[in-house]
XYZ file of C-alpha atoms in Angstrom:
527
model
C 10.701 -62.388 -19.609
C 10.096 -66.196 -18.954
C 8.251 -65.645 -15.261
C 8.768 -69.871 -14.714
C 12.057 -69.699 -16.159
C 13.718 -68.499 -12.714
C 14.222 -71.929 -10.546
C 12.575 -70.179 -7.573
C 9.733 -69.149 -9.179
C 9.514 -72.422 -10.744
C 9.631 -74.188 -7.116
C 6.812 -71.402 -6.326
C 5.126 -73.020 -9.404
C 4.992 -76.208 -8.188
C 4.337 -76.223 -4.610
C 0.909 -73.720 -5.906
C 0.030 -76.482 -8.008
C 0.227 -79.385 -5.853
C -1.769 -77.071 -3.155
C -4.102 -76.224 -5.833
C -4.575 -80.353 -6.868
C -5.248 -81.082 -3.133
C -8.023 -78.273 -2.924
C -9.693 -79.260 -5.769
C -9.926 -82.875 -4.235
C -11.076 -82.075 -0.926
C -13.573 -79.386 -2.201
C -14.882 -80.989 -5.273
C -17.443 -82.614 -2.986
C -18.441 -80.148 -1.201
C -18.106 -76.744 -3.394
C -21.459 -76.964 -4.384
C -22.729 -77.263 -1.238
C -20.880 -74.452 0.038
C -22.637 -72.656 -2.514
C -26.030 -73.728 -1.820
C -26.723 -75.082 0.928
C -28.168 -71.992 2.902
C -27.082 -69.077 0.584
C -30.294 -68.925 -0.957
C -28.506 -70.001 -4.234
C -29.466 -72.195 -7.154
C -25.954 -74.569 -8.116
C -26.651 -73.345 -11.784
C -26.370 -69.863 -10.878
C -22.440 -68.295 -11.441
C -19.892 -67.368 -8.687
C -17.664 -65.228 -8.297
C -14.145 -64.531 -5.343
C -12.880 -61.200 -5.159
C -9.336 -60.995 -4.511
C -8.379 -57.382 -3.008
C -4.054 -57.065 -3.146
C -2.549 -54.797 -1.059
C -0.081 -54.102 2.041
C -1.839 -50.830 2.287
C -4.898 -52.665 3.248
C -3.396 -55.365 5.634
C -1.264 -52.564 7.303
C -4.775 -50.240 8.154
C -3.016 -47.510 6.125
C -6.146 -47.568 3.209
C -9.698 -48.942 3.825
C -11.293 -50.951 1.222
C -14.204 -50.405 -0.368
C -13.305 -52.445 -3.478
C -15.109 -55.365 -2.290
C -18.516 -53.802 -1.302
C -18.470 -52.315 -4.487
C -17.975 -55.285 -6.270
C -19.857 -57.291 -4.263
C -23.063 -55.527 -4.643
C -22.545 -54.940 -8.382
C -22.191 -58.969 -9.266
C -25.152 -59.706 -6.912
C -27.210 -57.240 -8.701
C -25.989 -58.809 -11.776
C -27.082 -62.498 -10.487
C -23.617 -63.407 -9.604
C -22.878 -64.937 -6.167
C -19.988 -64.063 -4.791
C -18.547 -66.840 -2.376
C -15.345 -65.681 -1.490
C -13.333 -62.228 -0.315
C -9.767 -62.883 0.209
C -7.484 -59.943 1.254
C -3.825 -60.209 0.534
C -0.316 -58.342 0.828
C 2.229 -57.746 -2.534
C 3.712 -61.055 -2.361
C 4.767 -62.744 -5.426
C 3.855 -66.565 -4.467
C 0.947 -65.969 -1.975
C -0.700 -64.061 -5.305
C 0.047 -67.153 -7.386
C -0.924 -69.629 -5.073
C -4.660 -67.519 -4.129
C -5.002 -67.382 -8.624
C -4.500 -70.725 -8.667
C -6.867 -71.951 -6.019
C -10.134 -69.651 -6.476
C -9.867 -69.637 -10.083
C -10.390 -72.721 -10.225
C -13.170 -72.720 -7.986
C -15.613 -70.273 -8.930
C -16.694 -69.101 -11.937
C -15.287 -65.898 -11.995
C -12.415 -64.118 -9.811
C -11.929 -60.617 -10.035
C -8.324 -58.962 -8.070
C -8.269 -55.320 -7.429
C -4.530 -54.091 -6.890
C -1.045 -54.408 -7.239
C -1.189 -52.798 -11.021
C 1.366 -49.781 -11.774
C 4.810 -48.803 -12.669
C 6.243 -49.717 -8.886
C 8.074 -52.248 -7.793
C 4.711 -53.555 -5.449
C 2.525 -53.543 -8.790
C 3.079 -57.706 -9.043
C -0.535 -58.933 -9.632
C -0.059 -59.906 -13.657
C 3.096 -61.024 -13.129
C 1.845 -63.311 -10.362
C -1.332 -64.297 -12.492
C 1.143 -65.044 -14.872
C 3.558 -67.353 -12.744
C 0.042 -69.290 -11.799
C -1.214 -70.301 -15.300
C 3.010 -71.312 -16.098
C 2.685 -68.181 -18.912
C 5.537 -65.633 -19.873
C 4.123 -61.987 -19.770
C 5.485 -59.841 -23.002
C 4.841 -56.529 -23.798
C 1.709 -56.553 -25.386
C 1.545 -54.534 -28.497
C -1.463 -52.374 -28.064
C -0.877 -51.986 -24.275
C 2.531 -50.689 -25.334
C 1.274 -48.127 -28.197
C -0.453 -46.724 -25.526
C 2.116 -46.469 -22.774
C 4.440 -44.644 -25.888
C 1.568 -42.455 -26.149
C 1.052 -41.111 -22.899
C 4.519 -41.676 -21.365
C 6.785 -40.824 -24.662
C 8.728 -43.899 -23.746
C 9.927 -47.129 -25.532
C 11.916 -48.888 -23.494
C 11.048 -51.954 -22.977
C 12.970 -51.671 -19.330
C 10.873 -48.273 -17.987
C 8.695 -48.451 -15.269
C 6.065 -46.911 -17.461
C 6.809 -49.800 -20.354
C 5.411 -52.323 -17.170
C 2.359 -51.351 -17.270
C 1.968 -53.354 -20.373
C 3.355 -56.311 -19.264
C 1.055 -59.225 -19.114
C 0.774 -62.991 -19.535
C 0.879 -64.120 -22.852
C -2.904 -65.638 -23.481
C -3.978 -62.002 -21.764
C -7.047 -60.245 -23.540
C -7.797 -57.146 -23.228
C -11.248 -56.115 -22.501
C -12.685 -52.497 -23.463
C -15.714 -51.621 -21.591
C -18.345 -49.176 -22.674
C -18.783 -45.660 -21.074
C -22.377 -45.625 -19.439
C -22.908 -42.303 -19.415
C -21.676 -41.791 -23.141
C -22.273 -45.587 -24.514
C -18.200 -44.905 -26.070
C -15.626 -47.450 -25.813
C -13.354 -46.448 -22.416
C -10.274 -45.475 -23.372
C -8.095 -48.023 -21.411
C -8.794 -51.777 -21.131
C -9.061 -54.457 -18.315
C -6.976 -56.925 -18.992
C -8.187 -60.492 -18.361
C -6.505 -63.930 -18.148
C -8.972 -66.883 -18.491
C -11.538 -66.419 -15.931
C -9.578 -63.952 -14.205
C -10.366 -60.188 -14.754
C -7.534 -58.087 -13.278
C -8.893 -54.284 -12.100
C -6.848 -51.496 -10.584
C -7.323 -50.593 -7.406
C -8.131 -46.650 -7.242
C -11.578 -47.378 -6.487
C -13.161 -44.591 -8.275
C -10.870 -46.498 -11.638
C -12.155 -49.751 -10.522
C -16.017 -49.036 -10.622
C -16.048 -46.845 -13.764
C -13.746 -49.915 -15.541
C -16.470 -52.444 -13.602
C -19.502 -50.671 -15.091
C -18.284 -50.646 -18.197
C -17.740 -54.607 -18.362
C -21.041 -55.514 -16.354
C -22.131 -57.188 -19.521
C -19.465 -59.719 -19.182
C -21.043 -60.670 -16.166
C -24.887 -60.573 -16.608
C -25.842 -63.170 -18.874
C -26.407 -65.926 -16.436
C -30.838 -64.918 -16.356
C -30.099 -65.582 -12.450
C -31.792 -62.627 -10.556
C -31.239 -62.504 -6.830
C -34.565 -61.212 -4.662
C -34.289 -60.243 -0.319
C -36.896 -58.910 1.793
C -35.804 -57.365 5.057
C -37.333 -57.224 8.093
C -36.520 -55.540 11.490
C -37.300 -56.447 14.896
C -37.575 -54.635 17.641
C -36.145 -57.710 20.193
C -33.069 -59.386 21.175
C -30.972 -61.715 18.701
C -31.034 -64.261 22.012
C -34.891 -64.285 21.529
C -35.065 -64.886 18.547
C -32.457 -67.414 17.961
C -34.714 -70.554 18.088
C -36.978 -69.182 15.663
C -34.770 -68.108 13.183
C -32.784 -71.715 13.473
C -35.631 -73.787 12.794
C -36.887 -71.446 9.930
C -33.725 -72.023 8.222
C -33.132 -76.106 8.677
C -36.700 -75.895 6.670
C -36.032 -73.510 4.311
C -32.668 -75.509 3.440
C -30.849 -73.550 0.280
C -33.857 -72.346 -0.937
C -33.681 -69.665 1.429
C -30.978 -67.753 3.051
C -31.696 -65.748 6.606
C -28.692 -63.683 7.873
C -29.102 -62.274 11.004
C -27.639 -58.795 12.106
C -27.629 -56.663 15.386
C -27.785 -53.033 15.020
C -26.512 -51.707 18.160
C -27.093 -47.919 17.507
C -30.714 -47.608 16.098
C -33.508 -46.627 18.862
C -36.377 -48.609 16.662
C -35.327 -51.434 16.230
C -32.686 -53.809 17.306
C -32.233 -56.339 14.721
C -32.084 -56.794 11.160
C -33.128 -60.046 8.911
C -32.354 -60.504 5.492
C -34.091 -63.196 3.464
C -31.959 -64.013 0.086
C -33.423 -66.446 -2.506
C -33.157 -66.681 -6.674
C -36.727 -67.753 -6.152
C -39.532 -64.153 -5.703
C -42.000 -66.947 -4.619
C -39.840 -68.534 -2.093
C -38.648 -65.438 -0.368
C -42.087 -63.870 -0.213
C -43.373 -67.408 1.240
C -40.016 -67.580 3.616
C -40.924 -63.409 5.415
C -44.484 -64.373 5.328
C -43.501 -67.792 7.909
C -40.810 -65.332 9.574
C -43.244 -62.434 10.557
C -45.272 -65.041 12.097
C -43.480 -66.717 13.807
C -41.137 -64.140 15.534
C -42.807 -63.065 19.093
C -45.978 -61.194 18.926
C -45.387 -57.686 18.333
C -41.537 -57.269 17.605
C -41.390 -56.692 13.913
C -41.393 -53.367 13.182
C -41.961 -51.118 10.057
C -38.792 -49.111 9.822
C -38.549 -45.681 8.654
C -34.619 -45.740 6.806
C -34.671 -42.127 5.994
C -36.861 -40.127 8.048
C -34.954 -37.197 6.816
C -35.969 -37.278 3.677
C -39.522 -37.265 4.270
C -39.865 -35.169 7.366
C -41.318 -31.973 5.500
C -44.149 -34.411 4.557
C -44.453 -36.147 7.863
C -44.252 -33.162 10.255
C -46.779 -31.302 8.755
C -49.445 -34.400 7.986
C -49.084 -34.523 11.938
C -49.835 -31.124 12.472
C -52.982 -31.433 10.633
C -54.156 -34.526 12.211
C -56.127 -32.140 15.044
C -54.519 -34.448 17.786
C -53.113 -33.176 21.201
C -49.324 -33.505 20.306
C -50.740 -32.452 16.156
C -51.523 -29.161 17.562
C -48.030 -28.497 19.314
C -46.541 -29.500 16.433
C -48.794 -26.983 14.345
C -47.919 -24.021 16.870
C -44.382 -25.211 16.966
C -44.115 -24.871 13.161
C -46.098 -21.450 12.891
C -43.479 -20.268 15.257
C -40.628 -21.174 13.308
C -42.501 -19.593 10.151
C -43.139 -16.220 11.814
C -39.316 -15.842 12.567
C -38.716 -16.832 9.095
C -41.127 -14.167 8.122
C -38.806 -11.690 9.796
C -35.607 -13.175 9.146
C -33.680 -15.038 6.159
C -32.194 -18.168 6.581
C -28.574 -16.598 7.098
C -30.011 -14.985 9.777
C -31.165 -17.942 11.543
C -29.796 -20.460 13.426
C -30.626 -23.526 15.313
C -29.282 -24.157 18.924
C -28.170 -28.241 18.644
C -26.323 -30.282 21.249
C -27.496 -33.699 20.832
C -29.989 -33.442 23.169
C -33.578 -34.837 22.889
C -35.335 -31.427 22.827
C -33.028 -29.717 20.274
C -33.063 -33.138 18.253
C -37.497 -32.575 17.836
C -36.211 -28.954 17.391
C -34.040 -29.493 14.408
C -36.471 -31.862 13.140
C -39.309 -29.038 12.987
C -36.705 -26.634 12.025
C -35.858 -28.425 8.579
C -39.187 -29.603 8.237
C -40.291 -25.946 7.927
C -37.417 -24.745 5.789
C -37.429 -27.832 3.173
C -41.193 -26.756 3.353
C -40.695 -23.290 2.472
C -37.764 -23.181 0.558
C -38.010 -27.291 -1.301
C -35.188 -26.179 -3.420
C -33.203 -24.090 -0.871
C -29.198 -25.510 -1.652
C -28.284 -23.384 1.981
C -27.182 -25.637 4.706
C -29.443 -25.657 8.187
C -26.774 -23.562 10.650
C -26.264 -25.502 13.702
C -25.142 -23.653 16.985
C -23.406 -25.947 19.277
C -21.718 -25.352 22.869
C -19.349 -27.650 23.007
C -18.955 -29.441 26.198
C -15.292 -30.099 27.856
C -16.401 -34.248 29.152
C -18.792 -35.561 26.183
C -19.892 -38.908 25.864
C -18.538 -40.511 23.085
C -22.255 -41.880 22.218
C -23.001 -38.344 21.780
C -20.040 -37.019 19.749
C -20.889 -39.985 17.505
C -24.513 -39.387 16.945
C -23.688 -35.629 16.797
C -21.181 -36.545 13.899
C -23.981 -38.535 12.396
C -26.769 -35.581 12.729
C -24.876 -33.473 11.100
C -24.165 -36.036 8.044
C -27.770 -36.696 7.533
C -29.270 -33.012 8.025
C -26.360 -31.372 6.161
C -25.609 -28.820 8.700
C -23.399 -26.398 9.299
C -22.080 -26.503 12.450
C -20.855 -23.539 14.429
C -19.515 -24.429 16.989
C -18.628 -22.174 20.182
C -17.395 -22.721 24.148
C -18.796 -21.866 27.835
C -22.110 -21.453 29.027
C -24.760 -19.647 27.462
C -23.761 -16.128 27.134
C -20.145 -16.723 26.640
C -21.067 -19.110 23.444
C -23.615 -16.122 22.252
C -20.691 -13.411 22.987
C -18.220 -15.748 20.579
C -21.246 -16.362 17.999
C -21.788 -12.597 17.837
C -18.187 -12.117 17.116
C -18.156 -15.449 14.454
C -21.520 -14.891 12.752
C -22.145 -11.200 13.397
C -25.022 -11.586 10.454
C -27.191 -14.007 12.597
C -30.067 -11.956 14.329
C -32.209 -15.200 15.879
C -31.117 -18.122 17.637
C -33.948 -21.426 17.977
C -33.966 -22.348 21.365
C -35.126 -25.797 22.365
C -36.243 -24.653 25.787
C -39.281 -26.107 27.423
C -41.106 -24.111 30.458
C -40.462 -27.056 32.998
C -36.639 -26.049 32.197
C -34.785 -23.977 34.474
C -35.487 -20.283 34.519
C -37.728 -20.651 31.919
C -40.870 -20.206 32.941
C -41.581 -16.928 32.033
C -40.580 -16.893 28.413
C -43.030 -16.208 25.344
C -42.718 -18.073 21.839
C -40.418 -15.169 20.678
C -38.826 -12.677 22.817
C -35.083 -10.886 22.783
C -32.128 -11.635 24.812
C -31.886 -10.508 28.646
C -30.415 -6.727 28.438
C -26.359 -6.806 28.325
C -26.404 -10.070 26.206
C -26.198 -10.023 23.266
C -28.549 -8.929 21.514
C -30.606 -12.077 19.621
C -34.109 -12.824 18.878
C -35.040 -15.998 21.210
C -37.226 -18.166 19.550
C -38.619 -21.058 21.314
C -41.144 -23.190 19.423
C -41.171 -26.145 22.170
C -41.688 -23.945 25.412
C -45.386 -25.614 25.743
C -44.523 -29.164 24.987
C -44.098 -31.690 27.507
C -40.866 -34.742 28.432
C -44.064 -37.018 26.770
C -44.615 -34.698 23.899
C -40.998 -34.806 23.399
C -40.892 -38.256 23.285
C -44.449 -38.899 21.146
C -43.071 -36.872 18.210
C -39.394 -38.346 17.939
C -40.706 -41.794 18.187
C -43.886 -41.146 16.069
C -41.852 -39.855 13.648
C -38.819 -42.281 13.905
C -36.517 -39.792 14.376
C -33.198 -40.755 15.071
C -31.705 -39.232 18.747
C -28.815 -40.153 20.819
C -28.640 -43.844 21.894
C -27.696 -42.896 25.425
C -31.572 -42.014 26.163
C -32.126 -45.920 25.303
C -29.744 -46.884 28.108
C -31.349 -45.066 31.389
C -30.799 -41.698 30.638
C -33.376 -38.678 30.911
C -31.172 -35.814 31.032
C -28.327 -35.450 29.117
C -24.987 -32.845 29.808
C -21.369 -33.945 30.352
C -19.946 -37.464 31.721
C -19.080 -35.560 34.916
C -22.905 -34.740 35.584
C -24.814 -37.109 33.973
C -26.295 -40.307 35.276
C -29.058 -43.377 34.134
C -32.184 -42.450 36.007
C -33.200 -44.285 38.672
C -36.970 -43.828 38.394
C -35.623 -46.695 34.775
C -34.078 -49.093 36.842
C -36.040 -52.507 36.640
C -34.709 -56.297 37.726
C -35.788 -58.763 35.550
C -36.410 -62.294 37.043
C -32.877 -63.741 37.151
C -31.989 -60.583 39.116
C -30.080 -58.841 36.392
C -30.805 -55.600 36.271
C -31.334 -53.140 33.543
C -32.563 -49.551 32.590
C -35.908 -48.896 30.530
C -35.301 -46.040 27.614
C -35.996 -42.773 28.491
C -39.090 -42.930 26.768
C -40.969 -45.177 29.215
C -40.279 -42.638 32.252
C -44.086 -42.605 33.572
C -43.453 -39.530 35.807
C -41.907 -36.565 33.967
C -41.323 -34.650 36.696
C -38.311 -37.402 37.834
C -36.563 -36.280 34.400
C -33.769 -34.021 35.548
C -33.038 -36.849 38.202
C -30.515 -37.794 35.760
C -28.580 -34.699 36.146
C -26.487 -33.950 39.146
């Protein structure tokens, strides 16, 4: 099939091409400069666009992840990429998007729009922008025989090996076996064309990475996070950059939900010298104090962490070495299906949970059970908390029971769920309500049911609390960085009071949690 032969197409043809002649004149000037001129980029090293086709994406009904993918993988590979364009299944606007970034960067990779459906338009539209016919290539077509059955050349199966006519096809090598992959990518010019199942489009990527690594360009970045405003910091980070020019690239990004530190800086450079000169400048110039050294996976190395604290024969050291003989006594007496872990988000059974899987990853390094999670859930939550709850549960791999009403009705429907748990971690402190006659480990009140109690925090302090979680990095709900001490529902929750400061312009604002000097104002957050 002649795709310019139609006279639409052909009017398609033309109108990309002038468009494309125009580009090319108004960017030839400055392309390289786009390139360089803060990115941190060398003009010898390649680039790349990534072209992601799709209505699905446009419409919301599929999220892409092509691009990070790909994105990450050329970087690593000392590709820039300059350009992600998202597009919808349309015949010209394909063309026309070719024509343009092909010609622009050294490599442009699409991901989409190739099947057996009517939608599946990309090589055809590759096609239309290079003026080629697409024929049924012969090897593309021995295969579709061989896994459809079918020959003709009409099938929606026989499109699938339909592509321009200077198309090569490009087998990529299994990593994980070093054998050729079965089924090629097919590339025209310096376009490669990829499907766009992701989990097809990274195993065909990683099997053609060598097509893009030979450029000797290696990328280097250097983080670092700050514990201050992007307002503050503004000024600094502007003048760094005018001096750094495109040696140096400095991106700037807010992270509104992490408690240590509120923004993160990325340094990019080709050059290991330059970007290890540019941080060194950057740390000292940024205001005194604010840089931070962030933990990204306290998780991972809480066993470690929690129990080098215990043994540091500090206050708060010795808590946490009482806390986590607590834990192991009930663990003496119990197996881990018989234990769970009472979690609502809150600040006390966040420390909790931390000691908790600190002393089973401990005990058990190559345990494969998940931690069980008892949570009361609560009729008016606070969206901050359902998201860091969804969160805690990611990173911890729990199992989350969860159960409804107060205290002894959400026991009563455990019992009846998980009649094989016998003890139930409390995060209870002796300052709480009602609690100040409870031991480490003691049993449920007579007609509840019956439970083992244990409650490794009950001597611990609000500043204990707050020492370890911090100390530790430990991630807790973000709400305790806005005002709040004490945290329930949205119907009986408030900021604290005792947090509320007024800055010099008269705005005011609410210290975290942490700062409260007098722990005995803590439940004034709770009506």
């Amino acid at each position: 099939m002649l795709i310019f032969s139609l006279p639409s197409l052909n009017r398609a043809v033309v109108r990309v091409r002038r468009l494309a002649a125009q580009l090319s004149k108004a960017t030839m000037s400055t392309n390289s400069q786009d390139v360089s001129s803060s990115s941190g980029v060398s003009e010898e090293a390649p680039t790349a666009a990534i072209l992601i086709i799709g209505d699905e994406i446009l419409k919301g009904h599929t999220t892409d992840t092509n691009s990070t993918f790909l994105a990450r993988a050329l970087r690593r590979l000392g590709v820039s990429v300059q350009r992600i364009t998202v597009i919808p299944d349309k015949h010209e606007i394909i063309a026309k998007e070719v024509v343009v970034l092909s010609s622009k960067y050294t490599h442009l990779l699409t991901s989409g729009g190739v099947g057996p459906t009517h939608d599946d338009i990309t090589l055809e539209s590759i096609a239309t922008a290079f003026q080629e016919e697409v024929y049924p290539h012969p090897e593309l077509a021995q295969m579709v025989e061989e896994f459809f059955g079918v020959t003709d050349t009409d099938s929606p199966a026989m499109k699938l090996a339909m592509v321009p006519r200077s198309a090569k096809l490009n087998y990529g090598i299994d990593p994980q076996t070093g054998k050729r992959q079965r089924y090629p990518v097919v590339s025209v010019r310096n376009v490669y064309v990829f499907p766009g199942t992701p989990s097809f489009m990274e195993m065909a990527f990683s099997g053609l990475e060598h097509l893009f690594a030979s450029s000797g360009t290696t990328f280097h970045s250097r983080e670092v996070f700050v514990d201050a405003e992007e307002t503050e910091i503004a000024p600094v980070l502007t003048k760094l950059q005018a001096s750094w020019g495109r040696k140096v690239a400095l991106g700037s990004y807010p992270d509104w939900l992490s408690n240590y530190s509120k923004v993160r800086l990325v340094l990019d450079s080709d050059s290991q010298e330059e970007v290890d000169k540019a941080r060194a400048q950057l740390v000292d110039q940024l205001p005194k104090g604010s840089v931070v050294s962030l933990i990204k996976d306290p998780v991972t190395i809480a066993p470690a962490e929690v129990y080098k604290l215990a043994n540091t024969g500090t206050a708060l050291g010795e808590k946490v070495k009482c806390a986590v003989k607590t834990i192991e006594t009930a663990l003496d007496q119990y197996s881990t299906e018989q234990v769970c872990v009472g979690f609502n988000g809150g600040k006390d059974c966040t420390a909790l949970l931390h000691l908790y899987y600190s002393t089973l990853k401990r005990r058990y390094p190559d345990g494969k059970d998940k931690v069980k999670a008892l949570y009361i859930r609560n009729v008016s939550q606070f969206p901050e908390m359902e998201r860091f709850l969804q969160d805690t549960t990611k990173k911890y791999d729990l199992e989350l029971i969860s159960v409804e009403g107060n205290i002894r009705q959400a026991l009563n429907e455990l019992h009846d769920k998980r009649p094989e748990l016998k003890a139930v971690l409390m995060g209870t402190r002796r300052s709480d309500p009602y609690s100040h006659t409870l031991t480490p480990m003691c049993p449920t009140d007579p007609g509840w049911p019956e439970y083992l109690r244990v409650n490794p925090l009950l001597d611990w302090t609000y500043h204990d609390i707050w020492s370890f979680l911090r100390m530790l990095q430990v991630p807790y709900c973000i709400l305790y960085d806005k005002g709040y001490t004490s945290l329930g529902s949205m119907d009986n929750s408030y900021r604290n009071k005792a947090l509320l400061v007024v800055d010099e312009r008269g705005v005011m604002r609410y210290k975290p949690a942490y700062l409260l000097e007098n722990e005995e104002e803590e439940r004034n957050s709770r009506a």
